[in-house]
Coordinates of C-alpha atoms and ligand atoms in Angstrom, one line a residue:
M28 CA 67.4 -243.8 -152.9
N29 CA 69.5 -243.3 -149.8
F30 CA 71.7 -240.2 -149.4
E31 CA 74.5 -240.1 -146.9
L32 CA 76.7 -237.1 -145.9
K33 CA 80.3 -238.0 -145.2
T34 CA 83.6 -236.2 -144.4
L35 CA 85.9 -237.3 -147.2
D36 CA 89.0 -235.7 -148.5
L37 CA 89.8 -236.7 -152.0
T38 CA 92.0 -239.6 -150.8
A39 CA 89.2 -241.0 -148.8
A40 CA 86.7 -240.4 -151.6
A41 CA 89.0 -242.3 -154.0
S42 CA 89.2 -245.3 -151.7
L43 CA 85.4 -245.6 -151.2
K44 CA 84.1 -248.7 -153.0
N45 CA 81.1 -247.2 -154.9
D46 CA 80.5 -247.9 -158.6
V47 CA 81.2 -244.3 -159.6
L48 CA 83.0 -241.3 -158.2
I49 CA 81.9 -237.9 -159.4
V50 CA 84.2 -235.1 -158.6
L51 CA 82.9 -231.5 -159.0
V52 CA 85.7 -229.3 -160.1
S53 CA 85.2 -225.5 -159.8
A54 CA 87.6 -223.0 -161.4
A55 CA 88.9 -222.2 -157.9
F56 CA 89.8 -225.9 -157.2
K57 CA 93.4 -226.2 -155.9
P58 CA 94.8 -229.7 -156.5
A59 CA 96.5 -231.2 -153.5
R60 CA 98.9 -234.2 -153.5
D61 CA 96.4 -237.0 -153.7
T62 CA 95.8 -239.2 -156.8
V63 CA 92.6 -237.6 -157.9
S64 CA 94.0 -234.1 -157.5
G65 CA 96.9 -235.3 -159.6
L66 CA 94.6 -236.4 -162.4
I67 CA 92.8 -233.1 -162.3
A68 CA 96.1 -231.2 -162.5
Q69 CA 97.3 -233.3 -165.4
A70 CA 94.0 -233.0 -167.2
R71 CA 94.0 -229.2 -166.8
K72 CA 97.5 -229.0 -168.1
S73 CA 96.8 -231.0 -171.2
G74 CA 93.6 -229.1 -171.9
D75 CA 91.4 -232.2 -171.4
L76 CA 89.3 -230.8 -168.6
D77 CA 87.2 -228.2 -170.2
A78 CA 86.4 -225.5 -167.6
T79 CA 82.9 -224.9 -169.1
P80 CA 80.2 -225.8 -166.6
A81 CA 78.9 -229.4 -167.1
K82 CA 81.8 -230.5 -169.3
I83 CA 82.8 -234.0 -168.3
L84 CA 86.1 -235.9 -168.4
S85 CA 85.3 -239.6 -167.9
L86 CA 88.0 -242.0 -166.7
W87 CA 87.8 -245.8 -166.4
R88 CA 89.6 -247.9 -163.9
A89 CA 91.9 -245.1 -162.9
D90 CA 94.9 -246.1 -160.9
G91 CA 94.4 -245.6 -157.1
V92 CA 90.7 -245.1 -157.4
A93 CA 88.4 -247.8 -156.0
A94 CA 85.4 -246.8 -158.1
G95 CA 85.4 -248.3 -161.6
R96 CA 84.5 -244.9 -163.1
V97 CA 85.5 -241.4 -162.3
L98 CA 83.8 -238.4 -163.7
L99 CA 85.6 -235.1 -163.4
V100 CA 82.9 -232.5 -164.0
S101 CA 83.5 -228.7 -164.3
T102 CA 81.2 -226.4 -162.4
G103 CA 82.6 -223.0 -163.5
E104 CA 82.4 -220.6 -160.6
G105 CA 80.5 -223.3 -158.6
H106 CA 77.2 -221.5 -158.4
A107 CA 74.2 -223.7 -157.4
R108 CA 72.8 -223.5 -160.9
Q109 CA 76.1 -224.6 -162.4
V110 CA 76.3 -227.5 -159.8
R111 CA 72.8 -228.6 -160.9
Q112 CA 73.8 -228.4 -164.5
A113 CA 77.0 -230.4 -163.9
V114 CA 75.4 -233.1 -161.8
T115 CA 72.6 -233.5 -164.2
A116 CA 75.0 -234.0 -167.1
A117 CA 77.1 -236.4 -165.1
V118 CA 74.3 -238.6 -163.9
A119 CA 72.7 -238.5 -167.4
S120 CA 75.9 -239.8 -168.9
L121 CA 75.7 -242.8 -166.6
K122 CA 72.3 -244.0 -167.8
S123 CA 73.6 -247.0 -169.7
A124 CA 76.2 -247.9 -167.0
A125 CA 73.3 -248.0 -164.5
P126 CA 75.4 -247.6 -161.3
K127 CA 74.0 -248.9 -158.0
S128 CA 76.1 -246.6 -155.9
L129 CA 78.0 -243.4 -156.3
T130 CA 80.1 -240.9 -154.5
L131 CA 79.5 -237.2 -155.3
W132 CA 82.4 -235.1 -154.0
M133 CA 82.4 -231.3 -153.8
E134 CA 84.9 -229.0 -152.4
E135 CA 82.6 -226.6 -150.6
A136 CA 79.0 -226.9 -149.7
S137 CA 76.3 -224.3 -149.3
E138 CA 72.6 -224.8 -148.7
Q139 CA 71.9 -224.1 -152.4
R140 CA 74.7 -226.3 -153.7
L141 CA 73.6 -229.2 -151.6
H142 CA 70.0 -228.9 -152.7
A143 CA 71.0 -228.5 -156.3
A144 CA 73.3 -231.6 -156.2
T145 CA 70.9 -234.0 -154.4
Q146 CA 67.9 -232.8 -156.4
A147 CA 69.8 -233.2 -159.7
V148 CA 70.9 -236.8 -158.8
A149 CA 67.3 -237.7 -157.9
D150 CA 65.7 -236.0 -160.9
T151 CA 68.1 -237.4 -163.4
S152 CA 68.0 -240.9 -162.2
Y153 CA 64.2 -241.0 -161.7
V154 CA 62.4 -243.6 -163.8
Y155 CA 58.7 -243.8 -164.0
T156 CA 57.5 -247.4 -163.7
A157 CA 54.0 -247.3 -162.2
T158 CA 52.3 -248.2 -165.5
K159 CA 55.4 -249.2 -167.5
P160 CA 56.6 -252.5 -166.1
T161 CA 59.2 -253.0 -168.9
A162 CA 61.0 -249.7 -168.0
K163 CA 64.5 -250.3 -166.7
A164 CA 64.1 -249.3 -163.1
N165 CA 66.5 -246.9 -161.4
L166 CA 69.1 -249.1 -159.7
L167 CA 70.9 -246.3 -158.0
K168 CA 70.3 -247.0 -154.3
R169 CA 73.3 -245.3 -152.5
V170 CA 74.6 -241.8 -152.9
V171 CA 77.4 -240.6 -150.7
L172 CA 77.9 -236.9 -150.6
G173 CA 81.5 -236.1 -149.7
L174 CA 82.8 -232.9 -148.2
P175 CA 86.4 -232.5 -147.4
T176 CA 86.4 -231.4 -143.7
V177 CA 84.6 -232.3 -140.5
S178 CA 83.6 -228.7 -139.9
Q179 CA 82.0 -228.6 -143.3
T180 CA 79.9 -231.7 -142.8
K181 CA 78.8 -230.5 -139.4
A182 CA 77.8 -227.2 -140.8
A183 CA 76.0 -228.8 -143.7
K184 CA 74.0 -231.3 -141.6
S185 CA 70.7 -229.5 -141.4
D186 CA 70.8 -228.3 -145.0
F187 CA 71.5 -231.8 -146.0
D188 CA 68.5 -233.1 -144.0
H189 CA 66.4 -230.4 -145.7
A190 CA 67.7 -231.5 -149.1
C191 CA 66.8 -235.1 -148.5
A192 CA 63.3 -234.2 -147.3
L193 CA 62.9 -232.1 -150.4
V194 CA 64.0 -235.0 -152.6
A195 CA 61.4 -237.2 -151.1
G196 CA 58.7 -234.5 -151.4
V197 CA 59.5 -233.8 -155.0
A198 CA 59.6 -237.5 -155.8
L199 CA 56.1 -237.9 -154.5
A200 CA 54.8 -234.9 -156.4
K201 CA 56.4 -236.2 -159.6
E202 CA 55.2 -239.7 -159.2
W203 CA 51.5 -238.7 -158.7
G204 CA 51.7 -236.0 -161.3
N205 CA 52.9 -238.5 -163.9
R206 CA 50.3 -241.2 -163.3
P207 CA 47.6 -241.3 -165.9
A208 CA 44.1 -240.2 -164.9
N209 CA 42.8 -243.7 -164.6
H210 CA 45.6 -244.5 -162.2
A211 CA 45.3 -241.2 -160.2
T212 CA 41.6 -240.7 -159.5
P213 CA 40.4 -238.4 -156.8
S214 CA 39.9 -241.4 -154.5
M215 CA 43.4 -242.5 -155.1
L216 CA 44.8 -239.1 -154.3
A217 CA 42.7 -239.2 -151.1
K218 CA 44.4 -242.5 -150.2
V219 CA 47.8 -241.0 -150.7
A220 CA 46.8 -238.2 -148.3
Q221 CA 45.4 -240.7 -145.8
T222 CA 48.7 -242.6 -145.8
L223 CA 50.6 -239.4 -145.2
G224 CA 48.1 -238.7 -142.4
K225 CA 49.5 -241.6 -140.5
K226 CA 52.9 -240.1 -140.1
P227 CA 53.9 -238.3 -136.9
R228 CA 52.2 -234.9 -136.3
L229 CA 50.1 -235.4 -139.5
R230 CA 46.3 -235.9 -139.7
C231 CA 44.1 -236.3 -142.7
E232 CA 40.3 -236.0 -143.3
V233 CA 38.7 -236.8 -146.5
L234 CA 35.2 -235.5 -147.4
G235 CA 33.0 -237.2 -150.0
P236 CA 30.1 -235.9 -152.1
D237 CA 27.5 -235.7 -149.3
Q238 CA 29.7 -233.7 -147.0
I239 CA 30.9 -231.4 -149.9
H240 CA 27.3 -230.7 -150.8
K241 CA 26.4 -230.1 -147.2
L242 CA 29.1 -227.5 -146.9
G243 CA 27.5 -225.6 -149.8
M244 CA 30.5 -226.0 -152.1
G245 CA 28.2 -225.6 -155.1
S246 CA 30.9 -224.4 -157.4
F247 CA 33.3 -227.3 -156.8
A248 CA 30.4 -229.8 -157.0
A249 CA 29.3 -228.3 -160.3
V250 CA 32.6 -229.2 -161.9
A251 CA 32.5 -232.7 -160.6
Q252 CA 29.0 -233.5 -161.7
G253 CA 29.9 -234.5 -165.2
S254 CA 32.1 -237.3 -164.1
R255 CA 31.4 -240.8 -162.7
E256 CA 34.4 -240.5 -160.4
P257 CA 33.3 -239.2 -157.1
M258 CA 34.9 -236.0 -155.9
R259 CA 36.9 -235.7 -152.8
F260 CA 37.9 -232.8 -150.6
I261 CA 41.1 -233.6 -148.8
V262 CA 42.2 -231.8 -145.6
L263 CA 45.7 -232.5 -144.3
H264 CA 47.0 -231.1 -141.1
Y265 CA 50.7 -230.8 -140.0
N266 CA 50.9 -229.7 -136.4
G267 CA 54.4 -229.0 -135.4
A268 CA 53.8 -226.0 -133.2
A269 CA 51.4 -225.0 -130.4
K270 CA 47.7 -224.8 -131.3
S271 CA 47.8 -221.0 -130.8
V272 CA 50.2 -220.6 -133.8
A273 CA 48.2 -219.7 -136.9
P274 CA 48.7 -222.2 -139.7
T275 CA 49.7 -221.5 -143.3
V276 CA 47.1 -223.1 -145.6
L277 CA 48.2 -224.6 -148.9
V278 CA 45.4 -225.2 -151.5
G279 CA 46.2 -227.4 -154.4
K280 CA 44.2 -227.7 -157.6
G281 CA 43.4 -231.4 -158.0
I282 CA 41.7 -231.8 -161.4
T283 CA 42.8 -235.4 -162.2
F284 CA 41.8 -234.9 -165.8
D285 CA 40.7 -231.8 -167.6
T286 CA 38.8 -232.4 -170.8
G287 CA 37.5 -228.9 -170.7
G288 CA 34.0 -230.3 -170.0
I289 CA 31.3 -229.2 -172.5
S290 CA 33.6 -226.4 -173.6
I291 CA 35.8 -229.3 -174.7
K292 CA 39.5 -229.0 -175.5
P293 CA 41.0 -229.9 -178.9
A294 CA 42.3 -233.5 -179.1
A295 CA 45.9 -232.7 -179.8
G296 CA 47.9 -232.8 -176.6
M297 CA 44.9 -233.4 -174.4
D298 CA 46.6 -236.3 -172.7
E299 CA 48.7 -233.6 -170.9
M300 CA 45.7 -232.6 -168.9
K301 CA 46.4 -235.6 -166.6
F302 CA 48.9 -233.1 -165.1
D303 CA 46.1 -230.8 -164.1
M304 CA 46.4 -232.1 -160.5
C305 CA 50.1 -231.0 -160.1
G306 CA 49.0 -228.3 -157.7
A307 CA 47.5 -231.0 -155.5
A308 CA 50.6 -233.2 -155.9
S309 CA 52.8 -230.3 -154.8
V310 CA 50.8 -230.0 -151.6
L311 CA 51.1 -233.8 -151.0
G312 CA 54.9 -233.6 -151.7
T313 CA 55.3 -230.7 -149.3
F314 CA 53.6 -232.6 -146.5
E315 CA 55.8 -235.6 -147.2
A316 CA 58.8 -233.3 -146.7
L317 CA 57.3 -231.7 -143.5
A318 CA 56.8 -235.2 -142.1
Q319 CA 60.5 -235.9 -142.6
L320 CA 61.7 -232.6 -141.2
Q321 CA 59.2 -232.1 -138.4
P322 CA 59.6 -228.3 -138.2
A323 CA 57.9 -226.3 -135.5
I324 CA 55.1 -224.8 -137.6
N325 CA 51.5 -225.5 -138.4
V326 CA 50.3 -226.2 -142.0
V327 CA 46.9 -227.1 -143.4
G328 CA 46.7 -228.6 -146.9
L329 CA 43.4 -228.4 -148.8
I330 CA 42.8 -230.4 -152.0
P331 CA 39.6 -230.2 -153.9
T332 CA 39.9 -233.0 -156.4
C333 CA 37.6 -234.3 -159.3
E334 CA 37.5 -234.8 -163.0
N335 CA 36.3 -232.2 -165.5
M336 CA 34.3 -234.2 -168.0
P337 CA 31.5 -233.6 -170.6
G338 CA 28.4 -235.8 -170.3
G339 CA 24.7 -235.7 -169.8
Q340 CA 25.0 -234.4 -166.2
A341 CA 27.8 -232.0 -167.0
L342 CA 27.8 -228.3 -166.2
K343 CA 26.8 -226.2 -169.2
P344 CA 28.0 -222.9 -170.5
G345 CA 25.7 -220.2 -169.0
D346 CA 24.8 -222.2 -165.9
V347 CA 24.9 -220.2 -162.7
V348 CA 26.3 -221.9 -159.6
T349 CA 26.3 -220.8 -156.0
S350 CA 29.7 -221.0 -154.3
M351 CA 30.2 -221.7 -150.6
S352 CA 30.9 -218.0 -150.1
G353 CA 27.3 -217.2 -151.3
Q354 CA 28.5 -215.5 -154.4
T355 CA 26.9 -216.7 -157.6
I356 CA 29.1 -217.5 -160.6
E357 CA 28.1 -217.6 -164.3
V358 CA 30.0 -220.4 -165.9
L359 CA 30.7 -219.0 -169.4
N360 CA 33.4 -221.6 -170.1
T361 CA 33.4 -225.0 -168.4
D362 CA 37.2 -225.2 -169.2
A363 CA 37.9 -222.5 -166.6
E364 CA 37.2 -225.2 -164.0
G365 CA 40.2 -224.8 -161.8
R366 CA 39.0 -221.5 -160.3
L367 CA 35.6 -223.0 -159.7
I368 CA 37.0 -225.7 -157.4
L369 CA 39.6 -223.5 -155.8
C370 CA 37.1 -220.7 -154.8
D371 CA 35.2 -223.0 -152.5
A372 CA 38.5 -224.3 -150.9
L373 CA 39.5 -220.7 -150.4
T374 CA 36.3 -220.0 -148.5
Y375 CA 36.8 -223.2 -146.5
A376 CA 40.3 -222.0 -145.6
K377 CA 38.8 -219.2 -143.5
R378 CA 37.9 -221.5 -140.6
F379 CA 41.6 -222.1 -139.8
K380 CA 42.3 -218.4 -139.1
P381 CA 45.4 -218.7 -141.2
C382 CA 48.4 -216.5 -141.2
A383 CA 48.6 -217.0 -145.0
V384 CA 46.8 -219.0 -147.7
I385 CA 48.7 -220.0 -150.8
D386 CA 47.0 -221.7 -153.7
I387 CA 48.9 -223.7 -156.2
A388 CA 47.3 -224.4 -159.6
T389 CA 47.9 -225.4 -163.2
L390 CA 45.4 -222.6 -163.9
T391 CA 45.9 -220.9 -167.2
G392 CA 47.5 -221.5 -170.6
A393 CA 47.9 -217.7 -170.6
C394 CA 50.4 -218.0 -167.8
V395 CA 52.5 -220.3 -170.0
V396 CA 52.3 -217.6 -172.8
S397 CA 53.5 -214.9 -170.3
L398 CA 56.3 -216.8 -168.5
G399 CA 57.1 -219.9 -170.5
H400 CA 58.3 -222.9 -168.6
V401 CA 60.9 -221.2 -166.4
R402 CA 59.1 -219.2 -163.8
S403 CA 55.7 -219.9 -162.1
G404 CA 53.3 -217.0 -162.0
L405 CA 52.9 -215.3 -158.6
F406 CA 50.0 -213.1 -157.6
S407 CA 49.5 -211.5 -154.2
A408 CA 48.1 -208.2 -152.9
S409 CA 50.5 -208.6 -149.9
D410 CA 53.9 -207.3 -150.6
E411 CA 55.3 -209.1 -147.6
L412 CA 54.0 -212.5 -148.7
A413 CA 54.9 -211.9 -152.3
H414 CA 58.5 -211.0 -151.4
A415 CA 58.9 -214.0 -149.1
L416 CA 57.6 -216.4 -151.8
Q417 CA 59.7 -214.8 -154.5
A418 CA 62.8 -215.0 -152.3
A419 CA 62.0 -218.7 -151.4
G420 CA 61.7 -219.5 -155.1
E421 CA 65.1 -217.9 -155.9
A422 CA 66.8 -219.7 -153.0
A423 CA 65.3 -223.1 -153.9
L424 CA 66.1 -222.7 -157.7
D425 CA 62.3 -223.0 -158.2
P426 CA 61.7 -219.4 -159.3
C427 CA 58.4 -217.4 -159.7
W428 CA 57.6 -214.0 -161.0
R429 CA 55.0 -211.6 -159.7
L430 CA 52.2 -210.4 -161.9
P431 CA 49.8 -207.6 -161.2
L432 CA 46.3 -207.6 -159.6
D433 CA 45.0 -204.1 -160.5
D434 CA 41.3 -203.9 -159.9
E435 CA 40.8 -202.8 -163.5
Y436 CA 41.5 -206.3 -164.6
A437 CA 38.4 -207.5 -162.7
E438 CA 36.1 -205.5 -165.1
A439 CA 36.4 -208.4 -167.6
L440 CA 34.6 -210.7 -165.1
K441 CA 31.3 -208.8 -164.9
S442 CA 28.2 -210.8 -165.6
N443 CA 24.6 -209.9 -166.3
F444 CA 23.3 -213.0 -164.7
A445 CA 25.5 -213.7 -161.6
D446 CA 27.8 -211.9 -159.2
V447 CA 30.8 -212.8 -161.3
A448 CA 31.6 -214.7 -164.5
N449 CA 34.2 -217.4 -164.5
V450 CA 36.1 -216.0 -167.5
G451 CA 37.1 -212.7 -168.9
G452 CA 38.4 -212.4 -172.5
R453 CA 41.7 -213.9 -173.8
D454 CA 43.7 -210.8 -172.8
G455 CA 45.6 -211.0 -169.5
G456 CA 44.0 -214.5 -168.9
A457 CA 46.3 -215.4 -166.1
I458 CA 45.6 -212.2 -164.3
T459 CA 41.8 -212.3 -164.7
A460 CA 41.9 -215.9 -163.3
A461 CA 43.8 -214.5 -160.3
K462 CA 41.3 -211.7 -159.9
F463 CA 38.5 -214.2 -159.8
L464 CA 40.2 -216.2 -157.0
Q465 CA 41.0 -213.0 -155.1
R466 CA 37.2 -212.4 -154.6
F467 CA 37.2 -215.5 -152.4
A468 CA 40.4 -214.7 -150.5
K469 CA 39.6 -211.4 -148.8
D470 CA 39.9 -212.5 -145.2
Y471 CA 43.6 -213.4 -144.9
P472 CA 46.9 -212.7 -146.6
W473 CA 46.7 -214.7 -149.9
A474 CA 48.9 -215.7 -152.7
H475 CA 48.3 -217.6 -155.9
L476 CA 50.9 -219.6 -157.8
D477 CA 50.0 -220.4 -161.4
I478 CA 52.2 -223.4 -162.3
A479 CA 50.7 -224.2 -165.7
G480 CA 54.2 -223.7 -167.3
S481 CA 56.4 -225.1 -164.6
A482 CA 54.7 -228.2 -163.3
W483 CA 55.5 -230.5 -166.2
K484 CA 57.6 -230.8 -169.3
S485 CA 56.2 -231.7 -172.8
G486 CA 57.9 -233.4 -175.7
A487 CA 60.5 -236.1 -175.4
A488 CA 61.1 -235.4 -171.7
K489 CA 57.3 -235.4 -171.0
G490 CA 56.8 -235.6 -167.2
A491 CA 56.0 -233.8 -164.0
T492 CA 58.8 -231.7 -162.5
G493 CA 57.7 -231.8 -158.8
R494 CA 57.6 -228.0 -158.8
P495 CA 56.9 -225.9 -156.7
V496 CA 57.6 -228.2 -153.7
G497 CA 61.1 -226.6 -153.4
L498 CA 59.6 -223.1 -153.2
L499 CA 56.9 -224.1 -150.8
L500 CA 59.1 -226.0 -148.4
H501 CA 61.7 -223.2 -148.4
Y502 CA 58.9 -220.6 -147.7
L503 CA 57.4 -222.7 -144.9
L504 CA 60.7 -223.4 -143.2
G505 CA 61.4 -219.7 -143.3
T506 CA 58.2 -219.0 -141.2
E507 CA 59.5 -221.3 -138.4
H508 CA 61.2 -218.7 -136.3
K509 CA 59.1 -215.8 -137.4
R510 CA 55.7 -216.4 -135.9
Q511 CA 56.4 -218.1 -132.6
P512 CA 54.6 -216.2 -129.9
K513 CA 56.1 -218.4 -127.2
P514 CA 58.5 -221.4 -127.0
T515 CA 57.1 -224.2 -129.0
A516 CA 54.9 -226.6 -127.1
V517 CA 55.2 -229.8 -129.1
E518 CA 52.5 -232.3 -128.7
P519 CA 54.0 -235.7 -127.7
K520 CA 53.8 -238.0 -130.7
S521 CA 51.7 -240.5 -129.0
A522 CA 49.1 -237.9 -128.1
T523 CA 48.6 -236.8 -131.7
R524 CA 44.9 -236.7 -132.3
R525 CA 43.7 -238.9 -135.0
R526 CA 40.2 -239.1 -136.4
A527 CA 38.5 -242.3 -137.3
P528 CA 38.4 -242.7 -141.1
T529 CA 35.1 -241.6 -142.6
R530 CA 33.1 -243.8 -144.9
L531 CA 32.7 -242.3 -148.3
A532 CA 30.1 -242.7 -151.0
Ligands
BES30 N1 44.2 -226.7 -166.9 C1 43.9 -225.7 -167.8 C2 45.1 -224.7 -167.9 C3 46.3 -225.2 -168.7 C4 46.2 -225.1 -170.1 C5 47.5 -225.6 -168.2 C6 47.2 -225.5 -170.9 C7 48.5 -225.9 -169.0 C8 48.4 -225.9 -170.3 C9 42.8 -224.8 -167.3 O1 41.8 -225.5 -166.6 C10 42.2 -224.2 -168.5 O2 41.6 -225.0 -169.3 N2 42.2 -222.9 -168.6 C11 41.7 -222.2 -169.7 C12 41.0 -221.0 -169.2 C13 40.2 -220.3 -170.3 C14 39.0 -221.1 -170.7 C15 39.8 -219.0 -169.8 C16 42.9 -221.9 -170.6 O3 43.9 -221.5 -170.1 O4 42.7 -222.0 -171.8
MN31 MN1 40.3 -226.3 -168.0
ZN32 ZN1 42.3 -227.3 -165.7

């Protein structure tokens, strides 16, 4: 899908030959003398344009409008959330019309409104086709975002670019989140990362079983040992700033299917555990967006990825494994596997001397109980990092909520047979999981995002959401002007170092 930003007053918007014209009408909208304004004024007068956000008045072959359909859509006070709601309703109402092109006009942009509008168009028109060839593909190819004045379009340019990159990043995260586990294996995720690694300023390394064992990642390897799919450890680099600038490291949980292992899950709804790599997908999506935007920052992405399967070779309850950090772990429940693969990635992260490490994981059902499907769980001992992530979530309409990390919660993880157990009791399950991870993240500012409730939807609308790419991208772009010790020395594109691909078992 191609987005364009254009200066269009309503007269120009009305003469544009796209299939549909969507006009966002806020309560403050003042009709001028043009045709569409006239329609709005009349509709208001006759009570046909309901001012409730997301109410639609649909017109067909209106006089003086080139587009076959016009949708007048109320946005209430015009807040970003209301714009999202309005555009979602409008594009959803066009499903059967299947337009190829549309103009989306708004009176006044803001960073948040632009993001909300573009993301709502992309999300609502998205159709999953990878393993469903009979699905009616999304035909919408051209979306023109119209703003009334030149000064507005100029001012909105960089926000618009950010919005487009975000759309691409979210799309990638959704696509790979949605693919079933037999079409999204660890090796396939590694291929996606390697393809990303060919873009300017990006680099990718993929480690296979031999290298992972050699690094001493005994905890990660223990989860993978029950599966015939070989594990992968993906390392992505985005280098947009000087080498001396400390990177932010993103760590994404990449369990491509979580059966629970020997502590097997109940059958009902188990298919949804194909989404257990949505943390990994959000890291891939964020790198896609970084590749488009080329900001002056450094970012490392780490993705431990494998399946969690039962089997003759599988990890057993009570087994004690040795993590890369040297700490031993008693695996009391093989279904608490996310923390077992993440802890070794958190230890690996140290080598980059990061300014911050953020892990993103569909980690606990308990987090869904706490926060439902609206906000992701946020954990951090650093107030500064927590505030920045919380603020980024609000700004990106991809919100999270901080939960505590008091040391008393760690009591539950005591083990008679190892340094730490991998589960506490049921109580405070999202917090004890975070306390487990914290043991491995002592050497840098760290935050953990539990996206078990926000990464996908169940029921009729079952599918990945692409969250929290919006939050992550917003946070990362916010670090651009903060940590620059000196003017950015950008490596010329041609000089970007690239490693020869490694052969894998
Ligand atoms: N991937 C799951 C978490 C999950 C469960 C996400 C349900 C979304 C919906 C994770 O690996 C898991 O199984 N966690 C266990 C931990 C428990 C054994 C301590 C859980 O939440 O039940
Ligand atoms: Mn599990
Ligand atoms: Zn899991």
